[in-house]
Amino acid sequence: MAEQKMTTTQKKYQLPPLPYAPDALEPQISREQLSLHHDKHHQAYVTGANANLEKLEKARQEGSEVDMKALLKELSFNIGGHILHTLFWPNLAPAGKGGGGKPGGALADLIEREWGSFDRFKAEFTKAAASAEGSGWAALAYCTLTDRPMIMQIEKHNNHVYPTFKILMVLDVWEHAYYVDYRNNRAGFIDGFWEIVNWETVNKRLENL
């Protein structure tokens, strides 16, 4: 029996636009660094995920075999990169114009309840970001089973992501996020992050759980 051809056009991933101008986060993140990170690196995950999907679709159309283990691992890596970056851009804002300072509202209450103070939370998150191995992320997430927040380290976009957790805030600490501005000084980049983190966005994610 001949394989049935797929005639519908399948939806693909798209690179989201930045929610601010490319130079809006200066001096913490330069226009050059932000443009490279968004336009090149994030785009690469979108392109890779779509290529993975097209490979699967082609195999289905032709009735051919694929290395499913390798392909799904690569697809997970690319989709994870796309999703985390899509969360990352909105949880940044220009310093003094929505970025920096301390959180308020429900998020402030949650941090106070779990960590005792914002300073303690900031110190733990900073250490998590600084010590993430190789290419990784630090994330503030919320566990739906225990109804409490937790700081996570996410390696290679897709390792150590807990399935019951909803991610509220992320910080990309791959070198591609800071190498133009900070060279190998990850700690300096993390310090700059606290000047441009958008607490309003993080608070809205919490409220929308």
PDB file of C-alpha atoms in Angstrom:
ATOM      1  CA  MET A   1       0.000   0.000   0.000  1.00  0.00           C
ATOM      2  CA  ALA A   2       1.481   3.354  -1.022  1.00  0.00           C
ATOM      3  CA  GLU A   3       2.186   5.904   1.660  1.00  0.00           C
ATOM      4  CA  GLN A   4      -0.405   8.702   1.834  1.00  0.00           C
ATOM      5  CA  LYS A   5       1.078  12.089   1.108  1.00  0.00           C
ATOM      6  CA  MET A   6       0.614  14.830   3.698  1.00  0.00           C
ATOM      7  CA  THR A   7      -0.938  17.809   1.962  1.00  0.00           C
ATOM      8  CA  THR A   8      -1.445  20.222   4.850  1.00  0.00           C
ATOM      9  CA  THR A   9       1.150  22.850   5.698  1.00  0.00           C
ATOM     10  CA  GLN A  10       2.365  22.156   9.224  1.00  0.00           C
ATOM     11  CA  LYS A  11       2.865  25.065  11.585  1.00  0.00           C
ATOM     12  CA  LYS A  12       6.489  25.875  12.437  1.00  0.00           C
ATOM     13  CA  TYR A  13       8.318  27.803  15.144  1.00  0.00           C
ATOM     14  CA  GLN A  14       9.024  31.502  14.655  1.00  0.00           C
ATOM     15  CA  LEU A  15      11.511  33.903  16.203  1.00  0.00           C
ATOM     16  CA  PRO A  16       9.613  36.371  18.417  1.00  0.00           C
ATOM     17  CA  PRO A  17      10.536  40.054  18.077  1.00  0.00           C
ATOM     18  CA  LEU A  18      12.329  41.745  20.938  1.00  0.00           C
ATOM     19  CA  PRO A  19       9.925  43.677  23.215  1.00  0.00           C
ATOM     20  CA  TYR A  20      12.295  46.690  23.175  1.00  0.00           C
ATOM     21  CA  ALA A  21      14.836  48.344  20.909  1.00  0.00           C
ATOM     22  CA  PRO A  22      18.178  46.531  20.416  1.00  0.00           C
ATOM     23  CA  ASP A  23      20.022  49.246  22.348  1.00  0.00           C
ATOM     24  CA  ALA A  24      17.428  49.569  25.132  1.00  0.00           C
ATOM     25  CA  LEU A  25      19.349  47.443  27.645  1.00  0.00           C
ATOM     26  CA  GLU A  26      22.624  49.342  27.399  1.00  0.00           C
ATOM     27  CA  PRO A  27      24.993  49.540  29.204  1.00  0.00           C
ATOM     28  CA  GLN A  28      24.182  46.205  30.841  1.00  0.00           C
ATOM     29  CA  ILE A  29      23.764  44.527  27.421  1.00  0.00           C
ATOM     30  CA  SER A  30      25.044  46.289  24.321  1.00  0.00           C
ATOM     31  CA  ARG A  31      23.194  46.539  21.029  1.00  0.00           C
ATOM     32  CA  GLU A  32      25.794  44.292  19.381  1.00  0.00           C
ATOM     33  CA  GLN A  33      25.547  41.625  22.063  1.00  0.00           C
ATOM     34  CA  LEU A  34      21.750  41.657  22.139  1.00  0.00           C
ATOM     35  CA  SER A  35      21.450  41.546  18.356  1.00  0.00           C
ATOM     36  CA  LEU A  36      23.842  38.609  18.081  1.00  0.00           C
ATOM     37  CA  HIS A  37      22.087  36.742  20.864  1.00  0.00           C
ATOM     38  CA  HIS A  38      18.586  37.269  19.497  1.00  0.00           C
ATOM     39  CA  ASP A  39      19.090  37.407  15.735  1.00  0.00           C
ATOM     40  CA  LYS A  40      21.752  34.700  15.452  1.00  0.00           C
ATOM     41  CA  HIS A  41      21.711  32.364  18.440  1.00  0.00           C
ATOM     42  CA  HIS A  42      17.980  32.296  19.185  1.00  0.00           C
ATOM     43  CA  GLN A  43      17.244  32.115  15.472  1.00  0.00           C
ATOM     44  CA  ALA A  44      19.533  29.077  15.224  1.00  0.00           C
ATOM     45  CA  TYR A  45      17.334  27.142  17.678  1.00  0.00           C
ATOM     46  CA  VAL A  46      14.198  28.095  15.749  1.00  0.00           C
ATOM     47  CA  THR A  47      15.805  27.066  12.456  1.00  0.00           C
ATOM     48  CA  GLY A  48      17.107  23.837  13.986  1.00  0.00           C
ATOM     49  CA  ALA A  49      13.748  22.857  15.494  1.00  0.00           C
ATOM     50  CA  ASN A  50      11.961  23.480  12.202  1.00  0.00           C
ATOM     51  CA  ALA A  51      14.572  21.448  10.322  1.00  0.00           C
ATOM     52  CA  ASN A  52      14.081  18.591  12.796  1.00  0.00           C
ATOM     53  CA  LEU A  53      10.319  18.702  12.273  1.00  0.00           C
ATOM     54  CA  GLU A  54      10.719  18.787   8.499  1.00  0.00           C
ATOM     55  CA  LYS A  55      12.959  15.724   8.676  1.00  0.00           C
ATOM     56  CA  LEU A  56      10.257  13.886  10.624  1.00  0.00           C
ATOM     57  CA  GLU A  57       7.556  15.014   8.195  1.00  0.00           C
ATOM     58  CA  LYS A  58       9.610  13.928   5.177  1.00  0.00           C
ATOM     59  CA  ALA A  59      10.205  10.490   6.694  1.00  0.00           C
ATOM     60  CA  ARG A  60       6.467  10.092   7.299  1.00  0.00           C
ATOM     61  CA  GLN A  61       5.630  11.120   3.758  1.00  0.00           C
ATOM     62  CA  GLU A  62       8.197   8.745   2.265  1.00  0.00           C
ATOM     63  CA  GLY A  63       7.647   5.924   4.719  1.00  0.00           C
ATOM     64  CA  SER A  64      11.378   5.950   5.505  1.00  0.00           C
ATOM     65  CA  GLU A  65      13.241   5.344   8.756  1.00  0.00           C
ATOM     66  CA  VAL A  66      15.005   7.959  10.900  1.00  0.00           C
ATOM     67  CA  ASP A  67      17.307   7.703  13.903  1.00  0.00           C
ATOM     68  CA  MET A  68      14.492   8.558  16.289  1.00  0.00           C
ATOM     69  CA  LYS A  69      16.638   8.684  19.419  1.00  0.00           C
ATOM     70  CA  ALA A  70      19.132  11.134  17.936  1.00  0.00           C
ATOM     71  CA  LEU A  71      16.504  13.242  16.186  1.00  0.00           C
ATOM     72  CA  LEU A  72      14.259  13.615  19.224  1.00  0.00           C
ATOM     73  CA  LYS A  73      17.273  14.526  21.394  1.00  0.00           C
ATOM     74  CA  GLU A  74      18.230  17.255  18.916  1.00  0.00           C
ATOM     75  CA  LEU A  75      14.616  18.426  18.654  1.00  0.00           C
ATOM     76  CA  SER A  76      14.349  18.670  22.442  1.00  0.00           C
ATOM     77  CA  PHE A  77      17.563  20.714  22.550  1.00  0.00           C
ATOM     78  CA  ASN A  78      16.348  23.154  19.888  1.00  0.00           C
ATOM     79  CA  ILE A  79      12.812  23.514  21.236  1.00  0.00           C
ATOM     80  CA  GLY A  80      14.173  23.990  24.762  1.00  0.00           C
ATOM     81  CA  GLY A  81      16.486  26.717  23.500  1.00  0.00           C
ATOM     82  CA  HIS A  82      13.620  28.428  21.726  1.00  0.00           C
ATOM     83  CA  ILE A  83      11.248  28.271  24.703  1.00  0.00           C
ATOM     84  CA  LEU A  84      13.802  29.490  27.255  1.00  0.00           C
ATOM     85  CA  HIS A  85      14.896  32.391  25.065  1.00  0.00           C
ATOM     86  CA  THR A  86      11.243  33.287  24.442  1.00  0.00           C
ATOM     87  CA  LEU A  87      10.845  33.535  28.225  1.00  0.00           C
ATOM     88  CA  PHE A  88      14.145  35.386  28.629  1.00  0.00           C
ATOM     89  CA  TRP A  89      13.566  38.481  26.452  1.00  0.00           C
ATOM     90  CA  PRO A  90      10.374  39.686  28.211  1.00  0.00           C
ATOM     91  CA  ASN A  91      11.844  39.171  31.694  1.00  0.00           C
ATOM     92  CA  LEU A  92      14.336  41.934  30.868  1.00  0.00           C
ATOM     93  CA  ALA A  93      13.627  45.677  30.689  1.00  0.00           C
ATOM     94  CA  PRO A  94      15.726  48.864  30.567  1.00  0.00           C
ATOM     95  CA  ALA A  95      17.263  49.822  33.905  1.00  0.00           C
ATOM     96  CA  GLY A  96      15.027  52.287  35.719  1.00  0.00           C
ATOM     97  CA  LYS A  97      12.272  51.829  33.131  1.00  0.00           C
ATOM     98  CA  GLY A  98      10.755  48.596  34.340  1.00  0.00           C
ATOM     99  CA  GLY A  99      14.066  46.856  34.963  1.00  0.00           C
ATOM    100  CA  GLY A 100      15.923  46.360  38.228  1.00  0.00           C
ATOM    101  CA  GLY A 101      14.984  47.163  41.799  1.00  0.00           C
ATOM    102  CA  LYS A 102      13.003  44.688  43.858  1.00  0.00           C
ATOM    103  CA  PRO A 103       9.804  42.797  43.051  1.00  0.00           C
ATOM    104  CA  GLY A 104       6.467  43.727  44.539  1.00  0.00           C
ATOM    105  CA  GLY A 105       3.041  42.169  44.826  1.00  0.00           C
ATOM    106  CA  ALA A 106       2.504  38.427  45.002  1.00  0.00           C
ATOM    107  CA  LEU A 107       6.054  37.716  43.873  1.00  0.00           C
ATOM    108  CA  ALA A 108       7.551  39.696  46.744  1.00  0.00           C
ATOM    109  CA  ASP A 109       5.295  37.837  49.190  1.00  0.00           C
ATOM    110  CA  LEU A 110       6.306  34.492  47.700  1.00  0.00           C
ATOM    111  CA  ILE A 111      10.013  35.272  47.903  1.00  0.00           C
ATOM    112  CA  GLU A 112       9.652  36.476  51.490  1.00  0.00           C
ATOM    113  CA  ARG A 113       7.792  33.294  52.439  1.00  0.00           C
ATOM    114  CA  GLU A 114      10.306  30.921  50.839  1.00  0.00           C
ATOM    115  CA  TRP A 115      13.648  32.674  51.296  1.00  0.00           C
ATOM    116  CA  GLY A 116      12.996  35.012  54.197  1.00  0.00           C
ATOM    117  CA  SER A 117      14.226  38.035  52.274  1.00  0.00           C
ATOM    118  CA  PHE A 118      14.876  39.253  48.747  1.00  0.00           C
ATOM    119  CA  ASP A 119      18.591  39.495  49.505  1.00  0.00           C
ATOM    120  CA  ARG A 120      18.723  35.784  50.367  1.00  0.00           C
ATOM    121  CA  PHE A 121      16.866  34.879  47.176  1.00  0.00           C
ATOM    122  CA  LYS A 122      19.140  37.107  45.087  1.00  0.00           C
ATOM    123  CA  ALA A 123      22.247  35.542  46.630  1.00  0.00           C
ATOM    124  CA  GLU A 124      21.037  31.981  45.955  1.00  0.00           C
ATOM    125  CA  PHE A 125      19.956  32.772  42.388  1.00  0.00           C
ATOM    126  CA  THR A 126      23.279  34.491  41.702  1.00  0.00           C
ATOM    127  CA  LYS A 127      25.210  31.452  42.931  1.00  0.00           C
ATOM    128  CA  ALA A 128      23.031  29.132  40.845  1.00  0.00           C
ATOM    129  CA  ALA A 129      23.710  31.206  37.728  1.00  0.00           C
ATOM    130  CA  ALA A 130      27.431  31.490  38.432  1.00  0.00           C
ATOM    131  CA  SER A 131      27.876  27.752  39.043  1.00  0.00           C
ATOM    132  CA  ALA A 132      25.738  26.366  36.200  1.00  0.00           C
ATOM    133  CA  GLU A 133      28.017  23.922  34.414  1.00  0.00           C
ATOM    134  CA  GLY A 134      29.093  24.606  30.854  1.00  0.00           C
ATOM    135  CA  SER A 135      26.205  25.911  28.823  1.00  0.00           C
ATOM    136  CA  GLY A 136      23.245  26.476  31.066  1.00  0.00           C
ATOM    137  CA  TRP A 137      20.576  28.618  32.636  1.00  0.00           C
ATOM    138  CA  ALA A 138      19.398  29.678  36.060  1.00  0.00           C
ATOM    139  CA  ALA A 139      15.646  29.754  36.541  1.00  0.00           C
ATOM    140  CA  LEU A 140      13.067  30.699  39.129  1.00  0.00           C
ATOM    141  CA  ALA A 141      10.232  28.205  38.870  1.00  0.00           C
ATOM    142  CA  TYR A 142       7.088  27.277  40.752  1.00  0.00           C
ATOM    143  CA  CYS A 143       6.262  23.711  41.757  1.00  0.00           C
ATOM    144  CA  THR A 144       2.579  22.912  41.269  1.00  0.00           C
ATOM    145  CA  LEU A 145       2.795  19.848  43.530  1.00  0.00           C
ATOM    146  CA  THR A 146       4.191  21.588  46.624  1.00  0.00           C
ATOM    147  CA  ASP A 147       2.934  25.121  45.889  1.00  0.00           C
ATOM    148  CA  ARG A 148       6.346  26.634  46.463  1.00  0.00           C
ATOM    149  CA  PRO A 149       9.016  28.290  44.325  1.00  0.00           C
ATOM    150  CA  MET A 150      12.435  26.848  43.606  1.00  0.00           C
ATOM    151  CA  ILE A 151      15.645  27.913  41.892  1.00  0.00           C
ATOM    152  CA  MET A 152      16.785  25.544  39.141  1.00  0.00           C
ATOM    153  CA  GLN A 153      19.870  25.084  36.998  1.00  0.00           C
ATOM    154  CA  ILE A 154      19.015  24.012  33.454  1.00  0.00           C
ATOM    155  CA  GLU A 155      21.815  22.512  31.391  1.00  0.00           C
ATOM    156  CA  LYS A 156      21.860  22.535  27.577  1.00  0.00           C
ATOM    157  CA  HIS A 157      18.295  23.913  27.452  1.00  0.00           C
ATOM    158  CA  ASN A 158      16.665  20.594  28.297  1.00  0.00           C
ATOM    159  CA  ASN A 159      18.455  18.832  31.191  1.00  0.00           C
ATOM    160  CA  HIS A 160      17.174  19.026  34.781  1.00  0.00           C
ATOM    161  CA  VAL A 161      13.814  20.593  33.884  1.00  0.00           C
ATOM    162  CA  TYR A 162      11.294  19.330  36.404  1.00  0.00           C
ATOM    163  CA  PRO A 163       7.980  18.443  34.723  1.00  0.00           C
ATOM    164  CA  THR A 164       5.741  19.809  37.489  1.00  0.00           C
ATOM    165  CA  PHE A 165       7.428  23.216  37.506  1.00  0.00           C
ATOM    166  CA  LYS A 166       6.238  26.391  35.790  1.00  0.00           C
ATOM    167  CA  ILE A 167       9.130  28.689  34.894  1.00  0.00           C
ATOM    168  CA  LEU A 168       8.729  32.296  36.066  1.00  0.00           C
ATOM    169  CA  MET A 169      12.126  33.847  35.272  1.00  0.00           C
ATOM    170  CA  VAL A 170      15.249  32.720  33.436  1.00  0.00           C
ATOM    171  CA  LEU A 171      18.807  33.921  33.018  1.00  0.00           C
ATOM    172  CA  ASP A 172      20.866  32.647  30.097  1.00  0.00           C
ATOM    173  CA  VAL A 173      24.471  32.079  31.208  1.00  0.00           C
ATOM    174  CA  TRP A 174      25.780  30.477  28.036  1.00  0.00           C
ATOM    175  CA  GLU A 175      28.768  32.476  26.849  1.00  0.00           C
ATOM    176  CA  HIS A 176      26.815  33.566  23.779  1.00  0.00           C
ATOM    177  CA  ALA A 177      24.689  35.691  26.128  1.00  0.00           C
ATOM    178  CA  TYR A 178      27.577  37.880  27.288  1.00  0.00           C
ATOM    179  CA  TYR A 179      30.863  37.237  25.451  1.00  0.00           C
ATOM    180  CA  VAL A 180      30.858  40.506  23.477  1.00  0.00           C
ATOM    181  CA  ASP A 181      30.342  42.709  26.537  1.00  0.00           C
ATOM    182  CA  TYR A 182      31.883  40.704  29.364  1.00  0.00           C
ATOM    183  CA  ARG A 183      34.288  38.266  27.670  1.00  0.00           C
ATOM    184  CA  ASN A 184      34.626  35.421  30.228  1.00  0.00           C
ATOM    185  CA  ASN A 185      33.306  37.465  33.170  1.00  0.00           C
ATOM    186  CA  ARG A 186      30.050  35.644  33.830  1.00  0.00           C
ATOM    187  CA  ALA A 187      29.800  37.213  37.294  1.00  0.00           C
ATOM    188  CA  GLY A 188      29.789  40.706  35.793  1.00  0.00           C
ATOM    189  CA  PHE A 189      26.973  39.724  33.445  1.00  0.00           C
ATOM    190  CA  ILE A 190      24.943  38.317  36.336  1.00  0.00           C
ATOM    191  CA  ASP A 191      25.427  41.559  38.290  1.00  0.00           C
ATOM    192  CA  GLY A 192      24.158  43.460  35.266  1.00  0.00           C
ATOM    193  CA  PHE A 193      21.124  41.192  35.031  1.00  0.00           C
ATOM    194  CA  TRP A 194      19.834  42.429  38.384  1.00  0.00           C
ATOM    195  CA  GLU A 195      19.765  45.968  36.935  1.00  0.00           C
ATOM    196  CA  ILE A 196      17.468  44.968  34.045  1.00  0.00           C
ATOM    197  CA  VAL A 197      15.296  42.125  35.336  1.00  0.00           C
ATOM    198  CA  ASN A 198      11.646  42.877  34.650  1.00  0.00           C
ATOM    199  CA  TRP A 199       9.787  41.998  37.849  1.00  0.00           C
ATOM    200  CA  GLU A 200       6.426  43.001  36.397  1.00  0.00           C
ATOM    201  CA  THR A 201       6.663  40.242  33.806  1.00  0.00           C
ATOM    202  CA  VAL A 202       7.754  37.696  36.426  1.00  0.00           C
ATOM    203  CA  ASN A 203       4.853  38.741  38.644  1.00  0.00           C
ATOM    204  CA  LYS A 204       2.355  38.324  35.791  1.00  0.00           C
ATOM    205  CA  ARG A 205       3.641  34.812  35.118  1.00  0.00           C
ATOM    206  CA  LEU A 206       3.104  33.969  38.765  1.00  0.00           C
ATOM    207  CA  GLU A 207      -0.411  35.391  38.756  1.00  0.00           C
ATOM    208  CA  ASN A 208      -1.259  33.434  35.600  1.00  0.00           C
ATOM    209  CA  LEU A 209      -0.297  30.011  36.989  1.00  0.00           C
TER     210      LEU A 209
END
